[in-house]
Amino acid sequence: MYIAWDIIPSCWIIMLIGLCGGVCSGKHAIAEYLVQYQGFQLLELSSTTFPRISNGPGDHLSLQHSEEKRKVTTQSVFVFKTTETLLTFVTKRWRERWVTTDIWDITTLDLLLQRPFFLLVSVDAPVSLRWQRFRDRCCSRQLDPPDLERFVVWDDKHLYDKDHGRTYLTDRAQVRLFNPTSSLEELHNALGSLDLANELRLRPNWDQYFMQLASLAAQRSNCMKRRVGCVLVREHRVISTGYNGTPRNTKNCNEGGCPRCNHGEAGGTSLSMCLCIHAEENALLEAGRERIGKGAVLYCDTCPCLTCTVKIAQVGISEVVYSKGYSMDEESAAILRGAGINLRQFSPPRNGLVYLQRTDAMD
């Protein structure tokens, strides 16, 4: 069941979704879904100057481009001559939601990405399925469809052309959708579950922001077993950060500094041999008890182990937020609960590569 667009509250945060991707990947089907069921309105850039990849079945691309967009919605379509005028229009209509499929080059994309309300979404599908969709489209227009080999050669140009290849755009997408289905109902159900218009994709809330900082800190880790990052926060201000690795002025773990990690010991064994300081320990040591004070929150991309948990309880942390589980989660949770410390797991909206197919359809 879907919500009619005209009853969606107009106070939602402004969002402009840009859809890019290969030919017949499903961009326009997704735009149509957003318009019909998520309260979006379609924006177009004038197609008189968009780049074309010629010498192939894609010579019909201009026909495809204009006709597909006319199918997207029966609502009004707003057409602009330049990206600048489009952005000015959207900025003034800040209570509404917008979508466009007209992202043709890096210059256009760079302008759009400057705005905090813009979300770039790429769409892809198996080349054999895209070829079949293209064949069906040609047949419906009484055009000779290409064979698979000819389509693939042209599609490669479309994606990887040095000046206008779509890959240069899709590589910068915040969300990447893989669309392997030919069923609109299945596609709509998958998009409904995804919640593509979640405002956390545009501006992270405090949990997401600090968890991303913890993940960034983890990239500095030199531990051969596992990268872990941690951030200590009070009143939405960072007190300290930490990542796991050998102590200061000693040989890094990834240079042979920790015998246990470099010998590949199983998790939870030979812990007394480990020379690596955990991310949580590093953050606590850097901050010190006096700086931590009351109301501090510890963000860690992995649930703390027992050793770190008892230290967290000792220094007076009020809350622990983590993203990934660990083998000692239940034991750690019991200690924190006994110490009056709140423990919770945070799961942000899915970004990166998302497979648009229902689980039950894949069984």
XYZ file of C-alpha atoms in Angstrom:
363
model
C 0.000 0.000 0.000
C 1.366 3.413 -0.968
C 0.677 6.940 0.278
C -0.713 9.382 -2.260
C 1.757 12.180 -2.915
C -0.757 14.969 -2.380
C -1.353 14.059 1.287
C 2.319 13.913 2.278
C 3.205 16.752 4.707
C 4.824 19.724 2.983
C 7.114 20.417 5.966
C 9.545 17.608 5.130
C 13.159 18.520 4.592
C 13.992 19.632 1.068
C 15.612 16.929 -1.030
C 16.754 16.790 -4.629
C 17.540 13.263 -5.781
C 19.605 12.884 -8.927
C 19.438 9.513 -10.692
C 22.233 8.407 -13.006
C 23.326 5.117 -14.531
C 23.489 2.947 -17.620
C 20.943 2.718 -20.408
C 17.780 0.857 -19.344
C 19.052 0.417 -15.799
C 15.739 1.613 -14.327
C 16.404 5.299 -13.581
C 13.090 6.473 -14.957
C 11.119 3.694 -13.272
C 12.586 4.788 -9.933
C 11.855 8.451 -10.708
C 8.273 7.475 -11.503
C 7.979 5.659 -8.176
C 9.286 8.696 -6.283
C 6.809 10.960 -8.049
C 3.771 8.725 -7.608
C 4.329 7.434 -4.092
C 6.880 9.631 -2.281
C 5.723 13.168 -3.042
C 8.530 14.109 -5.469
C 8.202 16.315 -8.547
C 10.219 15.897 -11.736
C 12.814 18.447 -12.862
C 14.327 18.463 -16.349
C 17.262 20.180 -17.972
C 16.888 21.161 -21.596
C 17.978 18.180 -23.720
C 19.236 20.252 -26.653
C 22.867 20.033 -25.570
C 23.205 16.789 -23.638
C 26.071 14.626 -24.931
C 25.320 11.648 -27.143
C 27.418 8.562 -27.784
C 26.906 7.821 -31.484
C 27.801 5.050 -33.921
C 25.628 2.388 -32.351
C 22.101 1.409 -31.293
C 22.268 4.322 -28.888
C 21.584 6.661 -31.818
C 18.013 6.244 -30.562
C 19.059 7.621 -27.170
C 17.556 11.053 -27.766
C 14.227 9.440 -28.553
C 14.503 7.255 -25.476
C 15.495 10.220 -23.300
C 12.483 12.371 -24.144
C 9.858 9.618 -24.277
C 10.922 7.938 -21.035
C 10.647 11.182 -19.088
C 7.189 11.873 -20.514
C 6.158 8.506 -19.064
C 7.478 9.343 -15.603
C 4.565 11.434 -14.374
C 1.284 12.980 -15.294
C 2.063 15.866 -12.954
C 3.681 19.106 -14.098
C 7.292 18.807 -15.201
C 9.612 21.749 -14.609
C 12.144 22.381 -17.400
C 15.266 24.544 -17.024
C 17.907 25.714 -19.458
C 20.793 25.579 -16.965
C 21.740 23.774 -13.785
C 22.100 27.130 -12.005
C 18.488 28.124 -12.694
C 17.303 24.676 -11.611
C 19.148 25.005 -8.290
C 17.846 28.517 -7.704
C 14.304 27.272 -8.245
C 14.711 24.313 -5.868
C 16.316 26.446 -3.163
C 13.310 28.760 -3.136
C 10.880 25.805 -3.036
C 12.493 24.491 0.141
C 9.404 22.684 1.452
C 9.164 20.313 -1.514
C 10.841 17.177 -2.888
C 12.427 16.966 -6.320
C 13.965 14.358 -8.598
C 15.884 14.570 -11.884
C 17.439 12.080 -14.284
C 19.269 14.786 -16.240
C 22.842 14.486 -15.003
C 24.965 14.264 -18.106
C 28.436 15.501 -17.219
C 30.837 16.255 -14.371
C 30.233 20.011 -14.551
C 26.522 19.532 -13.872
C 27.232 17.055 -11.084
C 29.778 19.320 -9.379
C 27.219 22.125 -9.198
C 24.558 19.837 -7.749
C 26.898 18.316 -5.154
C 27.607 21.755 -3.705
C 24.096 21.869 -2.283
C 23.376 20.165 1.063
C 19.979 18.946 -0.140
C 21.283 16.966 -3.140
C 21.571 13.164 -3.089
C 23.203 11.347 -6.024
C 21.827 7.852 -6.626
C 23.228 5.550 -9.299
C 21.216 2.706 -10.814
C 22.600 -0.398 -12.477
C 21.276 -3.717 -13.756
C 22.716 -6.830 -15.461
C 23.774 -6.045 -19.020
C 21.680 -8.942 -20.387
C 18.576 -7.528 -18.709
C 19.315 -4.003 -19.911
C 19.756 -5.368 -23.430
C 16.364 -7.096 -23.228
C 14.732 -3.906 -21.993
C 16.349 -1.988 -24.865
C 15.140 -4.614 -27.366
C 11.606 -4.366 -26.009
C 11.724 -0.600 -26.264
C 12.958 -0.729 -29.867
C 10.254 -3.222 -30.827
C 7.534 -1.080 -29.242
C 8.717 1.797 -31.447
C 9.043 -0.367 -34.545
C 12.826 -0.015 -34.582
C 15.264 -2.820 -35.360
C 16.711 -4.049 -32.052
C 20.477 -4.663 -31.843
C 21.994 -8.040 -31.068
C 23.689 -8.459 -27.696
C 27.234 -7.955 -29.003
C 26.398 -4.681 -30.702
C 24.551 -3.443 -27.636
C 27.476 -4.298 -25.334
C 29.991 -2.484 -27.546
C 27.833 0.625 -27.605
C 27.040 0.351 -23.893
C 30.778 0.255 -23.117
C 31.169 3.560 -24.946
C 28.220 4.975 -23.066
C 29.729 4.007 -19.703
C 33.450 4.505 -20.284
C 33.813 7.216 -22.924
C 36.704 9.488 -21.897
C 34.653 12.677 -22.123
C 31.069 11.640 -21.382
C 31.197 8.189 -19.766
C 28.493 7.658 -17.137
C 30.929 5.794 -14.876
C 32.546 9.107 -13.956
C 29.182 10.075 -12.472
C 28.117 6.799 -10.873
C 31.434 6.447 -9.033
C 30.506 9.522 -6.966
C 27.041 8.332 -5.945
C 26.205 8.267 -2.239
C 23.728 5.445 -2.858
C 24.173 2.765 -5.523
C 21.136 0.687 -6.482
C 21.335 -2.638 -8.310
C 18.058 -3.323 -10.101
C 17.868 -6.968 -11.283
C 14.085 -7.285 -11.523
C 11.657 -6.879 -14.417
C 8.692 -6.570 -12.051
C 7.536 -3.051 -11.198
C 5.710 -4.364 -8.130
C 8.880 -6.004 -6.873
C 10.876 -2.830 -7.579
C 8.344 -0.673 -5.732
C 8.343 -2.975 -2.702
C 12.137 -2.883 -2.557
C 12.207 0.910 -2.844
C 9.566 1.219 -0.124
C 11.705 -0.843 2.251
C 14.813 1.177 1.375
C 13.327 4.564 2.370
C 15.437 6.398 -0.177
C 14.182 9.800 1.008
C 15.478 9.349 4.567
C 16.919 12.719 5.558
C 19.850 11.003 7.332
C 21.290 10.381 3.870
C 21.661 14.147 3.457
C 22.708 15.291 6.917
C 23.707 12.715 9.528
C 22.196 12.973 12.989
C 24.528 13.012 15.996
C 24.667 9.212 16.287
C 25.532 8.782 12.640
C 28.028 11.642 12.703
C 29.992 10.332 15.685
C 29.832 6.745 14.471
C 31.337 7.852 11.172
C 34.106 9.599 13.112
C 34.727 6.343 14.986
C 34.942 4.459 11.695
C 37.338 7.097 10.359
C 39.516 6.714 13.468
C 39.583 2.961 12.842
C 41.340 3.574 9.533
C 44.414 4.623 11.548
C 44.567 1.266 13.323
C 47.653 -0.900 12.765
C 46.294 -4.005 14.551
C 46.677 -7.143 12.424
C 43.511 -8.733 13.859
C 40.791 -6.106 13.587
C 40.440 -2.380 12.972
C 38.441 -0.605 15.682
C 37.802 3.097 16.239
C 36.279 4.981 19.159
C 35.086 8.521 19.918
C 34.294 10.002 23.351
C 31.660 12.743 23.317
C 30.003 15.062 25.827
C 27.243 17.509 24.899
C 27.808 16.772 21.206
C 31.460 17.756 21.421
C 34.351 15.369 20.844
C 36.507 14.851 23.939
C 38.927 12.321 22.473
C 39.342 9.652 19.808
C 41.153 6.336 19.786
C 42.039 3.365 17.626
C 43.632 0.040 18.458
C 47.323 -0.726 18.039
C 50.592 -1.120 19.901
C 51.698 1.491 22.494
C 53.405 4.721 21.535
C 57.111 4.477 20.623
C 56.911 0.702 20.068
C 56.873 -1.214 16.805
C 53.470 -1.165 15.100
C 51.416 -4.339 15.191
C 51.432 -4.564 11.398
C 55.233 -4.425 11.499
C 55.505 -7.391 13.859
C 55.082 -5.446 17.104
C 52.459 -7.757 18.648
C 53.327 -11.511 18.689
C 49.754 -12.611 19.398
C 48.169 -10.714 16.508
C 50.901 -11.673 14.077
C 50.704 -15.369 15.022
C 47.018 -15.438 14.106
C 45.724 -16.520 17.531
C 41.989 -17.231 17.644
C 39.683 -14.599 19.071
C 39.493 -14.612 22.862
C 42.655 -16.722 23.310
C 46.171 -15.828 24.508
C 44.956 -12.362 25.473
C 47.788 -11.941 27.990
C 50.261 -12.003 25.074
C 48.551 -9.158 23.222
C 50.450 -5.872 23.249
C 47.773 -3.897 21.404
C 45.836 -1.233 23.275
C 42.142 -1.247 22.367
C 40.487 1.751 20.740
C 38.292 2.388 23.790
C 41.333 2.254 26.086
C 43.209 4.750 23.943
C 40.275 7.152 23.955
C 39.868 6.852 27.733
C 43.589 7.333 28.345
C 43.696 10.385 26.112
C 40.707 12.008 27.806
C 41.356 11.135 31.456
C 38.624 10.859 34.090
C 38.427 14.584 34.797
C 37.783 15.524 31.179
C 35.231 12.757 30.708
C 32.946 13.926 33.519
C 29.218 13.186 33.702
C 27.032 12.571 30.690
C 29.785 11.367 28.362
C 28.878 9.021 25.501
C 31.289 6.498 23.986
C 30.851 5.671 20.290
C 32.633 2.575 19.008
C 32.235 0.775 15.699
C 32.477 -2.565 17.567
C 30.799 -3.483 20.860
C 33.423 -3.219 23.662
C 35.091 -6.357 24.999
C 35.026 -7.258 28.715
C 38.399 -5.634 29.421
C 37.281 -2.305 27.968
C 33.794 -2.580 29.485
C 35.037 -2.605 33.070
C 37.189 0.457 32.360
C 34.245 2.241 30.745
C 32.192 1.558 33.870
C 35.002 2.796 36.118
C 35.409 6.242 34.536
C 31.708 7.119 34.603
C 30.612 6.912 30.975
C 26.806 7.352 30.727
C 26.115 5.596 27.420
C 27.845 3.306 24.928
C 26.757 3.266 21.278
C 28.142 0.684 18.837
C 27.467 -0.496 15.293
C 28.880 -4.046 14.982
C 28.546 -6.914 17.426
C 31.401 -8.816 19.081
C 31.716 -12.278 20.619
C 31.299 -10.935 24.175
C 28.276 -8.673 23.633
C 26.064 -10.348 26.273
C 28.741 -10.332 28.968
C 29.638 -6.706 28.219
C 25.969 -5.722 28.252
C 25.482 -7.320 31.684
C 28.393 -5.360 33.180
C 27.225 -2.071 31.682
C 23.659 -2.702 32.791
C 24.855 -3.378 36.340
C 26.831 -0.129 36.288
C 23.800 1.844 35.122
C 25.265 2.540 31.690
C 22.954 2.486 28.677
C 24.110 0.268 25.773
C 22.526 0.476 22.357
C 23.272 -0.460 18.780
C 22.977 2.113 16.009
C 22.113 1.134 12.440
C 22.185 3.964 9.871
C 20.160 3.834 6.619
C 21.747 1.652 3.973
C 24.005 3.488 1.572
C 26.653 2.077 -0.730
C 25.483 -0.792 -2.944
C 21.869 -1.855 -2.336
C 20.381 -4.896 -4.080
C 16.819 -3.954 -5.088
C 15.072 -7.277 -4.733
C 12.937 -8.636 -1.941
C 14.476 -11.439 0.098
C 11.473 -13.726 -0.430
C 11.796 -13.256 -4.194
C 15.369 -14.569 -4.026
C 14.501 -17.779 -2.084
